[in-house]
């Protein structure tokens, strides 16, 4: 207990870090998480949303520790495996890029069209654990197999329950971020009863993560709160627009700045992890690079314009917004929407004699699962002892929820907004009714 | 969308699936795993080791857009029944005719055995017993039969 540390967390109170874990937290690669905001650019809408991946990682560790000890006491988890689960929770976001999911959008969506491999922050966390020599050594020193930690994060640990605890529809990661994001944004609808959920979580006869029926209300509230957070925070029209802008800025930055070429690919990033440079890649670093490029006029008009708009919060404006709850997936809507965008771009280019009209608009269309049927938690009925998926459980509110939140938006460059709105205003009204025809 | 290739393969093999049903979604997931991880056709899915064996979140998401695959139908699809992919899948699925279990359960056993033997960590030295420890509802004799057939086909 000598050099154990207690860290006060705004959500979970005092979090006890054993001395061995303090050594991990003190490493530069972990301290980097203090400089990556949890919600990327949401502080442009909610000024208080400046919390970071560091506190979230501690929170996820704290929840995993409680849950693993509880399930170990019920003989579902081997006691010796508790540390590896705790460390997987602590390190699950260690590979997050600056601005969290905003830059990740580039690697998960744009990279493919540029002939690069797509990857997620879980892939990067896996890579950091196995390629940052200090971290790998620190884990080995305390008798933890880095590969085991990395495989839980990637979802390929031999025990599927371990993978579910960290990544499923109801996992310790989500439990922490919903409450933390709710507190820091002030969007109170995100609040959930973590204690009740942890207390009633269990494992059913087929070794699936489940909840006793007495915890049903707490889990229902979790799903409903998440839906509110999707609408109020994660897909907020302004916040989402700045995220999409950051993804574009990142793309242009990598194109124009040859010194950043290693950030273009997964292998390049691994080389930065190995050389120790990755620990400096954070939100502040991006700001510095952008400010320097603008001041020294080292960026194209396009990138300098985007960067200025981003740094001084003068972003694109919403000219079309369809937000709908539906049981139907967005596929037909998406298809029509992208066809419309293609026509719109063509029209803008023709009527204004310009090229690359895509630079003046940012389209977005997605259907977000309110619950994932294939990952949904099971409810163990206390009378019959049977377990049933929550969305089929007779007294569950989740049965009545629609499956998808559908969002289709068009954002326009502020310079172009009035022109654009003027000549497509009627078309947008038609687009709205045309798209909603496909929804129930 | 790569989901369309999976749907085309299932159609060519006369396996009807309804994505609204859990068991049929399992079949689609497992066929996706076989195509990518056992037959080597990259579909850009990342399979996690989940409740019922290999599971890809991306594939699950694409299932919602399955109706878009219909535009491919009627054009002969893009499954060539002489292709290595079709023949390989047919060969692996033939194991299920020897197992007296529903298709989704048989595919769960085939893909779970392959994944636990090759893709999960810590590495399994005894895939059959490790799998039974995780999934006690599986039948040991079935798993032994599948194991020997997959071994003979050089997938293990």
mmCIF file of N, CA and C in Angstrom, chain A residues 183-251:
data_model
loop_
_atom_site.group_PDB
_atom_site.id
_atom_site.type_symbol
_atom_site.label_atom_id
_atom_site.label_comp_id
_atom_site.label_asym_id
_atom_site.label_seq_id
_atom_site.Cartn_x
_atom_site.Cartn_y
_atom_site.Cartn_z
ATOM 1 N N UNK A 183 -22.432 15.192 -17.243
ATOM 2 C CA UNK A 183 -22.045 16.168 -16.217
ATOM 3 C C UNK A 183 -21.363 17.388 -16.839
ATOM 4 N N UNK A 184 -20.429 17.140 -17.754
ATOM 5 C CA UNK A 184 -19.622 18.247 -18.284
ATOM 6 C C UNK A 184 -20.341 19.073 -19.345
ATOM 7 N N UNK A 185 -21.320 18.463 -20.010
ATOM 8 C CA UNK A 185 -22.082 19.271 -20.971
ATOM 9 C C UNK A 185 -23.234 19.976 -20.265
ATOM 10 N N UNK A 186 -23.676 19.399 -19.164
ATOM 11 C CA UNK A 186 -24.852 19.946 -18.480
ATOM 12 C C UNK A 186 -26.142 19.365 -19.030
ATOM 13 N N UNK A 187 -26.009 18.401 -19.948
ATOM 14 C CA UNK A 187 -27.201 17.746 -20.509
ATOM 15 C C UNK A 187 -27.617 16.654 -19.511
ATOM 16 N N UNK A 188 -28.517 17.017 -18.632
ATOM 17 C CA UNK A 188 -28.801 16.143 -17.489
ATOM 18 C C UNK A 188 -29.524 14.854 -17.866
ATOM 19 N N UNK A 189 -30.089 14.799 -19.061
ATOM 20 C CA UNK A 189 -30.826 13.582 -19.470
ATOM 21 C C UNK A 189 -29.895 12.382 -19.639
ATOM 22 N N UNK A 190 -28.586 12.614 -19.594
ATOM 23 C CA UNK A 190 -27.636 11.510 -19.770
ATOM 24 C C UNK A 190 -27.346 10.773 -18.477
ATOM 25 N N UNK A 191 -27.901 11.230 -17.369
ATOM 26 C CA UNK A 191 -27.577 10.608 -16.084
ATOM 27 C C UNK A 191 -28.106 9.171 -16.009
ATOM 28 N N UNK A 192 -27.295 8.277 -15.453
ATOM 29 C CA UNK A 192 -27.737 6.879 -15.284
ATOM 30 C C UNK A 192 -27.387 6.395 -13.879
ATOM 31 N N UNK A 193 -28.038 5.318 -13.459
ATOM 32 C CA UNK A 193 -27.822 4.780 -12.116
ATOM 33 C C UNK A 193 -26.758 3.667 -12.190
ATOM 34 N N UNK A 194 -25.508 4.083 -12.179
ATOM 35 C CA UNK A 194 -24.408 3.129 -12.335
ATOM 36 C C UNK A 194 -24.424 2.078 -11.222
ATOM 37 N N UNK A 195 -24.645 2.514 -9.992
ATOM 38 C CA UNK A 195 -24.591 1.568 -8.868
ATOM 39 C C UNK A 195 -25.602 0.437 -9.039
ATOM 40 N N UNK A 196 -26.799 0.819 -9.450
ATOM 41 C CA UNK A 196 -27.843 -0.190 -9.630
ATOM 42 C C UNK A 196 -27.475 -1.151 -10.770
ATOM 43 N N UNK A 197 -26.936 -0.608 -11.840
ATOM 44 C CA UNK A 197 -26.556 -1.469 -12.977
ATOM 45 C C UNK A 197 -25.464 -2.445 -12.537
ATOM 46 N N UNK A 198 -24.432 -1.928 -11.887
ATOM 47 C CA UNK A 198 -23.331 -2.809 -11.459
ATOM 48 C C UNK A 198 -23.836 -3.877 -10.492
ATOM 49 N N UNK A 199 -24.714 -3.480 -9.621
ATOM 50 C CA UNK A 199 -25.221 -4.389 -8.594
ATOM 51 C C UNK A 199 -26.051 -5.526 -9.203
ATOM 52 N N UNK A 200 -26.738 -5.232 -10.294
ATOM 53 C CA UNK A 200 -27.653 -6.248 -10.838
ATOM 54 C C UNK A 200 -27.110 -6.930 -12.101
ATOM 55 N N UNK A 201 -25.894 -6.543 -12.530
ATOM 56 C CA UNK A 201 -25.288 -7.229 -13.680
ATOM 57 C C UNK A 201 -24.889 -8.634 -13.260
ATOM 58 N N UNK A 202 -25.076 -9.580 -14.171
ATOM 59 C CA UNK A 202 -24.692 -10.958 -13.867
ATOM 60 C C UNK A 202 -24.332 -11.683 -15.170
ATOM 61 N N UNK A 203 -24.193 -12.998 -15.084
ATOM 62 C CA UNK A 203 -23.886 -13.806 -16.258
ATOM 63 C C UNK A 203 -24.910 -14.931 -16.282
ATOM 64 N N UNK A 204 -25.515 -15.192 -17.464
ATOM 65 C CA UNK A 204 -26.579 -16.207 -17.485
ATOM 66 C C UNK A 204 -26.013 -17.613 -17.731
ATOM 67 N N UNK A 205 -26.908 -18.590 -17.883
ATOM 68 C CA UNK A 205 -26.453 -19.988 -18.000
ATOM 69 C C UNK A 205 -25.636 -20.231 -19.269
ATOM 70 N N UNK A 206 -25.791 -19.363 -20.277
ATOM 71 C CA UNK A 206 -24.975 -19.515 -21.497
ATOM 72 C C UNK A 206 -23.766 -18.581 -21.467
ATOM 73 N N UNK A 207 -23.437 -18.111 -20.275
ATOM 74 C CA UNK A 207 -22.279 -17.232 -20.031
ATOM 75 C C UNK A 207 -22.350 -15.909 -20.798
ATOM 76 N N UNK A 208 -23.579 -15.379 -20.925
ATOM 77 C CA UNK A 208 -23.757 -14.070 -21.570
ATOM 78 C C UNK A 208 -23.924 -13.006 -20.503
ATOM 79 N N UNK A 209 -23.416 -11.817 -20.794
ATOM 80 C CA UNK A 209 -23.580 -10.709 -19.863
ATOM 81 C C UNK A 209 -25.077 -10.380 -19.760
ATOM 82 N N UNK A 210 -25.584 -10.351 -18.548
ATOM 83 C CA UNK A 210 -27.033 -10.216 -18.347
ATOM 84 C C UNK A 210 -27.316 -9.312 -17.158
ATOM 85 N N UNK A 211 -28.600 -9.046 -16.987
ATOM 86 C CA UNK A 211 -29.016 -8.235 -15.846
ATOM 87 C C UNK A 211 -30.186 -8.950 -15.161
ATOM 88 N N UNK A 212 -30.186 -8.959 -13.844
ATOM 89 C CA UNK A 212 -31.355 -9.507 -13.152
ATOM 90 C C UNK A 212 -32.538 -8.581 -13.426
ATOM 91 N N UNK A 213 -33.726 -9.144 -13.478
ATOM 92 C CA UNK A 213 -34.894 -8.324 -13.843
ATOM 93 C C UNK A 213 -35.095 -7.152 -12.884
ATOM 94 N N UNK A 214 -34.594 -7.272 -11.659
ATOM 95 C CA UNK A 214 -34.762 -6.147 -10.729
ATOM 96 C C UNK A 214 -33.917 -4.925 -11.156
ATOM 97 N N UNK A 215 -32.993 -5.126 -12.067
ATOM 98 C CA UNK A 215 -32.182 -4.001 -12.553
ATOM 99 C C UNK A 215 -32.689 -3.444 -13.874
ATOM 100 N N UNK A 216 -33.843 -3.953 -14.310
ATOM 101 C CA UNK A 216 -34.350 -3.585 -15.642
ATOM 102 C C UNK A 216 -34.530 -2.073 -15.818
ATOM 103 N N UNK A 217 -35.109 -1.424 -14.816
ATOM 104 C CA UNK A 217 -35.383 0.013 -14.971
ATOM 105 C C UNK A 217 -34.073 0.789 -15.154
ATOM 106 N N UNK A 218 -33.062 0.399 -14.393
ATOM 107 C CA UNK A 218 -31.770 1.093 -14.505
ATOM 108 C C UNK A 218 -31.192 0.925 -15.912
ATOM 109 N N UNK A 219 -31.338 -0.271 -16.496
ATOM 110 C CA UNK A 219 -30.788 -0.508 -17.835
ATOM 111 C C UNK A 219 -31.642 0.193 -18.897
ATOM 112 N N UNK A 220 -32.947 0.196 -18.700
ATOM 113 C CA UNK A 220 -33.817 0.943 -19.634
ATOM 114 C C UNK A 220 -33.402 2.414 -19.652
ATOM 115 N N UNK A 221 -33.184 2.922 -18.457
ATOM 116 C CA UNK A 221 -32.788 4.326 -18.341
ATOM 117 C C UNK A 221 -31.456 4.581 -19.050
ATOM 118 N N UNK A 222 -30.563 3.588 -18.988
ATOM 119 C CA UNK A 222 -29.274 3.688 -19.681
ATOM 120 C C UNK A 222 -29.505 3.867 -21.195
ATOM 121 N N UNK A 223 -30.357 3.013 -21.766
ATOM 122 C CA UNK A 223 -30.611 3.093 -23.211
ATOM 123 C C UNK A 223 -31.285 4.421 -23.583
ATOM 124 N N UNK A 224 -32.236 4.834 -22.756
ATOM 125 C CA UNK A 224 -32.969 6.070 -23.083
ATOM 126 C C UNK A 224 -32.043 7.295 -22.921
ATOM 127 N N UNK A 225 -31.226 7.264 -21.864
ATOM 128 C CA UNK A 225 -30.270 8.362 -21.669
ATOM 129 C C UNK A 225 -29.306 8.451 -22.854
ATOM 130 N N UNK A 226 -28.881 7.271 -23.313
ATOM 131 C CA UNK A 226 -27.952 7.264 -24.447
ATOM 132 C C UNK A 226 -28.602 7.890 -25.674
ATOM 133 N N UNK A 227 -29.863 7.575 -25.889
ATOM 134 C CA UNK A 227 -30.584 8.174 -27.020
ATOM 135 C C UNK A 227 -30.620 9.698 -26.883
ATOM 136 N N UNK A 228 -30.886 10.186 -25.671
ATOM 137 C CA UNK A 228 -30.902 11.638 -25.460
ATOM 138 C C UNK A 228 -29.521 12.243 -25.709
ATOM 139 N N UNK A 229 -28.498 11.525 -25.276
ATOM 140 C CA UNK A 229 -27.135 12.046 -25.487
ATOM 141 C C UNK A 229 -26.771 12.037 -26.973
ATOM 142 N N UNK A 230 -27.245 11.043 -27.709
ATOM 143 C CA UNK A 230 -27.011 11.033 -29.163
ATOM 144 C C UNK A 230 -27.576 12.311 -29.780
ATOM 145 N N UNK A 231 -28.822 12.614 -29.385
ATOM 146 C CA UNK A 231 -29.482 13.767 -30.011
ATOM 147 C C UNK A 231 -28.946 15.092 -29.491
ATOM 148 N N UNK A 232 -28.713 15.128 -28.159
ATOM 149 C CA UNK A 232 -28.352 16.413 -27.556
ATOM 150 C C UNK A 232 -26.872 16.739 -27.619
ATOM 151 N N UNK A 233 -26.025 15.706 -27.722
ATOM 152 C CA UNK A 233 -24.581 15.967 -27.656
ATOM 153 C C UNK A 233 -23.830 15.343 -28.838
ATOM 154 N N UNK A 234 -23.822 14.009 -28.925
ATOM 155 C CA UNK A 234 -22.924 13.350 -29.891
ATOM 156 C C UNK A 234 -23.267 13.679 -31.342
ATOM 157 N N UNK A 235 -24.545 13.875 -31.630
ATOM 158 C CA UNK A 235 -24.935 14.230 -33.004
ATOM 159 C C UNK A 235 -25.571 15.617 -33.049
ATOM 160 N N UNK A 236 -25.258 16.444 -32.064
ATOM 161 C CA UNK A 236 -25.735 17.827 -32.078
ATOM 162 C C UNK A 236 -25.283 18.468 -33.385
ATOM 163 N N UNK A 237 -26.144 19.246 -34.010
ATOM 164 C CA UNK A 237 -25.832 19.696 -35.373
ATOM 165 C C UNK A 237 -24.537 20.498 -35.466
ATOM 166 N N UNK A 238 -24.277 21.353 -34.490
ATOM 167 C CA UNK A 238 -23.074 22.180 -34.572
ATOM 168 C C UNK A 238 -21.832 21.366 -34.202
ATOM 169 N N UNK A 239 -21.954 20.589 -33.155
ATOM 170 C CA UNK A 239 -20.833 19.777 -32.719
ATOM 171 C C UNK A 239 -20.408 18.790 -33.813
ATOM 172 N N UNK A 240 -21.391 18.140 -34.412
ATOM 173 C CA UNK A 240 -21.101 17.181 -35.485
ATOM 174 C C UNK A 240 -20.433 17.880 -36.667
ATOM 175 N N UNK A 241 -20.915 19.085 -36.989
ATOM 176 C CA UNK A 241 -20.334 19.819 -38.111
ATOM 177 C C UNK A 241 -18.849 20.096 -37.860
ATOM 178 N N UNK A 242 -18.504 20.510 -36.631
ATOM 179 C CA UNK A 242 -17.078 20.773 -36.356
ATOM 180 C C UNK A 242 -16.254 19.484 -36.391
ATOM 181 N N UNK A 243 -16.868 18.378 -35.999
ATOM 182 C CA UNK A 243 -16.154 17.093 -36.103
ATOM 183 C C UNK A 243 -15.854 16.770 -37.563
ATOM 184 N N UNK A 244 -16.864 16.968 -38.407
ATOM 185 C CA UNK A 244 -16.669 16.687 -39.835
ATOM 186 C C UNK A 244 -15.644 17.641 -40.440
ATOM 187 N N UNK A 245 -15.648 18.881 -39.943
ATOM 188 C CA UNK A 245 -14.646 19.855 -40.406
ATOM 189 C C UNK A 245 -13.240 19.414 -40.006
ATOM 190 N N UNK A 246 -13.104 18.931 -38.773
ATOM 191 C CA UNK A 246 -11.781 18.488 -38.315
ATOM 192 C C UNK A 246 -11.277 17.331 -39.184
ATOM 193 N N UNK A 247 -12.184 16.427 -39.540
ATOM 194 C CA UNK A 247 -11.771 15.316 -40.403
ATOM 195 C C UNK A 247 -11.250 15.850 -41.743
ATOM 196 N N UNK A 248 -11.896 16.882 -42.266
ATOM 197 C CA UNK A 248 -11.439 17.484 -43.533
ATOM 198 C C UNK A 248 -10.108 18.212 -43.348
ATOM 199 N N UNK A 249 -9.988 18.908 -42.227
ATOM 200 C CA UNK A 249 -8.737 19.623 -41.944
ATOM 201 C C UNK A 249 -7.594 18.620 -41.864
ATOM 202 N N UNK A 250 -7.860 17.509 -41.189
ATOM 203 C CA UNK A 250 -6.827 16.473 -41.028
ATOM 204 C C UNK A 250 -6.392 15.941 -42.397
ATOM 205 N N UNK A 251 -7.370 15.714 -43.239
ATOM 206 C CA UNK A 251 -7.077 15.208 -44.587
ATOM 207 C C UNK A 251 -6.190 16.197 -45.345
#
